[in-house]
């Protein structure tokens, strides 16, 4: 076996929370009169909560203090968490669940490597509580993707070396992070276009046939 473990990004790979992030940031931005649209939202993929806020505030005339920014980020997160409550196991696609089960059956350790501090809540909503062998997320890192910390921690939690793990990502920052940490990667969507991606794939189920797994 070329790899022993697979580290999955969460948002945009295992599930689709983009629309909830968008709605929550939009409500926050409208509240302070700052223009925000879906094109700007695309720049937030894989980016940490505070870095996302800085991107949104590029359109603001006002300079916000650190304390004010914390408040805005907390406000967004409250709205976002309310929206996440609507998620259920029905939001986990059959394609994703079947491929995960098949990979587990082939003997791979499976982990999450996500910048999100809401990872555990999302996994619970999807019915994946306790499913993964390790979870590395926004609560155990000090530097966000494109820094490799989140994936290096995931490998460490699994007791694996980076070269034994394949990272699965949908964000350009995620592929950059994987490459910086010495991991091979499979990229879906925009991530498939990154020059450093090992396996550009079109669908999650391509993991079963196109990634030396
Ligand atoms: C990433 C998302 O997974 O998590 C980003 O792609 C998001 O859009 C980031 O900003 C942080 O998420 P959270 O849930 O901690 O605000
Ligand atoms: Mg993602």
Coordinates of C-alpha atoms and ligand atoms in Angstrom, one line a residue:
X1 CA 0.0 0.0 0.0
X2 CA 1.4 3.4 -1.0
X3 CA -0.5 5.2 1.8
X4 CA -1.7 4.0 5.3
X5 CA -4.0 6.9 6.1
X6 CA -6.2 9.6 4.5
X7 CA -6.7 13.0 5.9
X8 CA -9.9 14.7 4.7
X9 CA -10.7 18.4 4.7
X10 CA -14.2 18.9 6.0
X11 CA -16.0 21.9 4.4
X12 CA -16.3 21.3 0.7
X13 CA -15.0 17.7 0.8
X14 CA -17.1 15.7 3.3
X15 CA -20.0 18.2 3.4
X16 CA -21.2 21.5 1.9
X17 CA -21.3 24.3 4.4
X18 CA -20.5 27.1 1.9
X19 CA -24.1 28.3 1.7
X20 CA -24.3 28.6 5.5
X21 CA -21.0 30.4 5.8
X22 CA -22.2 32.7 3.0
X23 CA -25.6 33.4 4.7
X24 CA -24.0 34.1 8.1
X25 CA -21.2 36.4 6.7
X26 CA -23.8 38.2 4.6
X27 CA -26.1 38.9 7.6
X28 CA -23.1 40.2 9.5
X29 CA -21.8 42.4 6.6
X30 CA -25.3 43.8 6.0
X31 CA -25.5 44.7 9.6
X32 CA -22.4 47.0 9.3
X33 CA -23.3 48.2 5.8
X34 CA -20.3 46.4 4.1
X35 CA -20.8 45.0 0.5
X36 CA -20.5 41.2 0.3
X37 CA -21.3 38.8 -2.4
X38 CA -20.8 35.2 -3.5
X39 CA -17.6 36.1 -5.5
X40 CA -16.0 37.5 -2.3
X41 CA -17.3 34.4 -0.5
X42 CA -15.3 32.1 -2.8
X43 CA -12.1 33.7 -1.5
X44 CA -13.0 32.5 2.0
X45 CA -12.8 28.8 1.2
X46 CA -10.2 27.1 3.5
X47 CA -9.4 30.4 5.2
X48 CA -9.7 30.8 9.0
X49 CA -12.6 32.8 10.5
X50 CA -10.5 35.9 11.4
X51 CA -8.7 35.9 8.1
X52 CA -12.2 35.6 6.4
X53 CA -13.4 38.6 8.3
X54 CA -10.3 40.6 7.2
X55 CA -11.1 39.8 3.6
X56 CA -14.7 41.0 4.1
X57 CA -13.6 44.2 5.8
X58 CA -11.4 45.2 2.8
X59 CA -14.6 46.8 1.6
X60 CA -15.1 48.8 4.8
X61 CA -14.3 52.5 5.2
X62 CA -13.9 52.0 8.9
X63 CA -10.9 50.6 10.7
X64 CA -12.0 48.0 13.3
X65 CA -10.1 47.4 16.5
X66 CA -9.2 43.8 17.5
X67 CA -12.0 43.8 20.0
X68 CA -14.6 44.9 17.5
X69 CA -13.4 42.3 15.1
X70 CA -13.7 39.6 17.7
X71 CA -17.3 40.7 18.3
X72 CA -18.1 40.6 14.5
X73 CA -16.6 37.1 14.2
X74 CA -18.6 35.9 17.2
X75 CA -21.8 37.4 15.8
X76 CA -21.2 35.6 12.5
X77 CA -20.4 32.3 14.3
X78 CA -23.7 32.5 16.3
X79 CA -25.7 32.9 13.1
X80 CA -23.6 30.1 11.4
X81 CA -24.2 27.7 14.3
X82 CA -27.9 28.3 14.2
X83 CA -27.9 27.4 10.5
X84 CA -25.8 24.3 11.1
X85 CA -28.6 23.0 13.4
X86 CA -30.6 22.4 10.2
X87 CA -28.0 19.9 9.0
X88 CA -28.7 16.2 9.5
X89 CA -27.4 12.8 8.3
X90 CA -29.5 13.4 5.1
X91 CA -26.9 16.1 4.2
X92 CA -24.1 13.5 4.0
X93 CA -24.1 12.3 0.4
X94 CA -24.3 8.6 -0.3
X95 CA -21.3 8.9 -2.5
X96 CA -19.2 10.2 0.3
X97 CA -20.4 7.7 2.9
X98 CA -20.0 4.7 0.6
X99 CA -16.4 5.8 -0.4
X100 CA -15.4 6.4 3.2
X101 CA -16.7 2.9 4.2
X102 CA -15.0 1.3 1.3
X103 CA -11.6 3.0 2.2
X104 CA -12.0 2.0 5.8
X105 CA -12.7 -1.6 4.5
X106 CA -9.4 -1.5 2.6
X107 CA -7.6 -0.8 5.9
X108 CA -6.9 2.9 5.8
X109 CA -6.9 5.1 8.9
X110 CA -9.3 8.0 8.3
X111 CA -8.8 11.5 9.8
X112 CA -10.2 15.0 9.5
X113 CA -7.9 18.0 8.9
X114 CA -10.0 21.2 9.0
X115 CA -9.5 24.8 9.9
X116 CA -13.0 24.9 11.3
X117 CA -13.6 25.3 15.0
X118 CA -17.1 23.9 14.4
X119 CA -15.8 20.6 13.1
X120 CA -17.1 18.4 16.0
X121 CA -20.6 20.0 15.8
X122 CA -20.7 19.5 12.0
X123 CA -19.6 15.8 12.3
X124 CA -22.3 15.3 14.9
X125 CA -25.0 16.8 12.7
X126 CA -24.0 14.6 9.8
X127 CA -24.1 11.4 12.0
X128 CA -20.3 11.0 11.8
X129 CA -19.7 11.5 15.5
X130 CA -16.9 9.0 16.5
X131 CA -16.4 7.8 12.9
X132 CA -12.9 9.2 12.2
X133 CA -9.7 7.8 13.8
X134 CA -8.4 11.3 14.5
X135 CA -9.6 14.9 14.3
X136 CA -7.3 17.9 13.8
X137 CA -9.2 21.1 13.5
X138 CA -9.3 24.9 14.2
X139 CA -9.3 24.2 18.0
X140 CA -5.8 22.6 18.0
X141 CA -3.8 24.8 15.7
X142 CA -2.2 28.2 15.9
X143 CA -1.7 28.7 12.2
X144 CA -4.3 28.2 9.5
X145 CA -3.9 26.7 6.0
X146 CA -1.7 27.3 3.8
X147 CA 0.4 26.5 6.9
X148 CA 0.7 22.7 7.2
X149 CA 0.1 22.6 11.0
X150 CA -3.4 21.2 10.8
X151 CA -2.3 18.2 8.6
X152 CA 0.9 17.6 10.6
X153 CA -1.2 17.4 13.8
X154 CA -3.6 15.0 12.1
X155 CA -0.7 12.7 11.1
X156 CA 0.8 13.0 14.6
X157 CA -2.6 12.0 16.1
X158 CA -2.7 9.0 13.9
X159 CA 0.9 8.1 14.6
X160 CA 1.8 8.4 10.9
X161 CA 4.5 10.2 8.9
X162 CA 3.3 12.7 6.2
X163 CA 4.6 10.4 3.4
X164 CA 2.2 7.7 4.7
X165 CA -0.9 10.0 4.4
X166 CA -2.9 11.3 1.5
X167 CA -4.7 14.7 2.0
X168 CA -8.0 15.3 0.3
X169 CA -8.8 19.0 -0.3
X170 CA -11.1 21.4 -2.2
X171 CA -9.2 24.6 -1.4
X172 CA -6.1 26.0 -3.1
X173 CA -4.8 26.9 0.4
X174 CA -5.3 23.3 1.5
X175 CA -3.2 21.9 -1.4
X176 CA -0.5 24.5 -0.6
X177 CA -0.6 23.3 3.1
X178 CA -0.4 19.7 2.1
X179 CA 2.6 20.3 -0.1
X180 CA 4.4 22.4 2.5
X181 CA 3.9 19.5 5.0
X182 CA 5.3 16.9 2.7
X183 CA 1.9 15.2 2.0
X184 CA 0.6 13.9 -1.3
X185 CA -2.8 15.3 -2.1
X186 CA -6.0 14.7 -4.0
X187 CA -7.7 17.9 -5.1
X188 CA -11.4 18.3 -6.0
X189 CA -13.0 21.4 -7.6
X190 CA -10.7 24.5 -7.6
X191 CA -8.0 22.5 -5.7
X192 CA -7.7 20.2 -8.8
X193 CA -6.2 23.1 -10.7
X194 CA -3.3 23.7 -8.2
X195 CA 0.1 23.1 -9.7
X196 CA 1.2 21.1 -6.6
X197 CA -1.8 18.7 -6.5
X198 CA -0.7 15.0 -6.8
X199 CA -4.1 13.7 -8.0
X200 CA -6.6 16.1 -9.6
X201 CA -10.0 14.4 -9.3
X202 CA -13.5 15.3 -10.4
X203 CA -15.6 13.5 -7.8
X204 CA -15.2 12.1 -4.3
X205 CA -15.6 8.6 -5.5
X206 CA -12.6 9.0 -7.8
X207 CA -10.5 8.4 -4.6
X208 CA -11.4 4.7 -5.0
X209 CA -9.9 4.4 -8.5
X210 CA -7.6 7.3 -9.3
X211 CA -5.4 7.9 -6.2
X212 CA -3.2 4.8 -5.7
X213 CA -5.4 3.8 -2.7
Ligands
LIG1 C1 -12.9 26.2 6.7 C2 -13.8 26.8 5.7 O1 -13.1 24.8 6.6 O2 -13.1 26.6 8.0 C3 -13.7 28.4 5.8 O3 -13.5 26.5 4.4 C4 -13.9 28.8 7.3 O4 -14.6 29.0 5.0 C5 -13.0 28.0 8.2 O5 -13.8 30.2 7.4 C6 -13.2 28.4 9.7 O6 -14.4 27.9 10.1 P1 -15.1 28.2 11.4 O7 -16.3 27.2 11.5 O8 -14.1 27.9 12.5 O9 -15.6 29.6 11.4
LIG2 MG1 -12.6 22.9 2.3

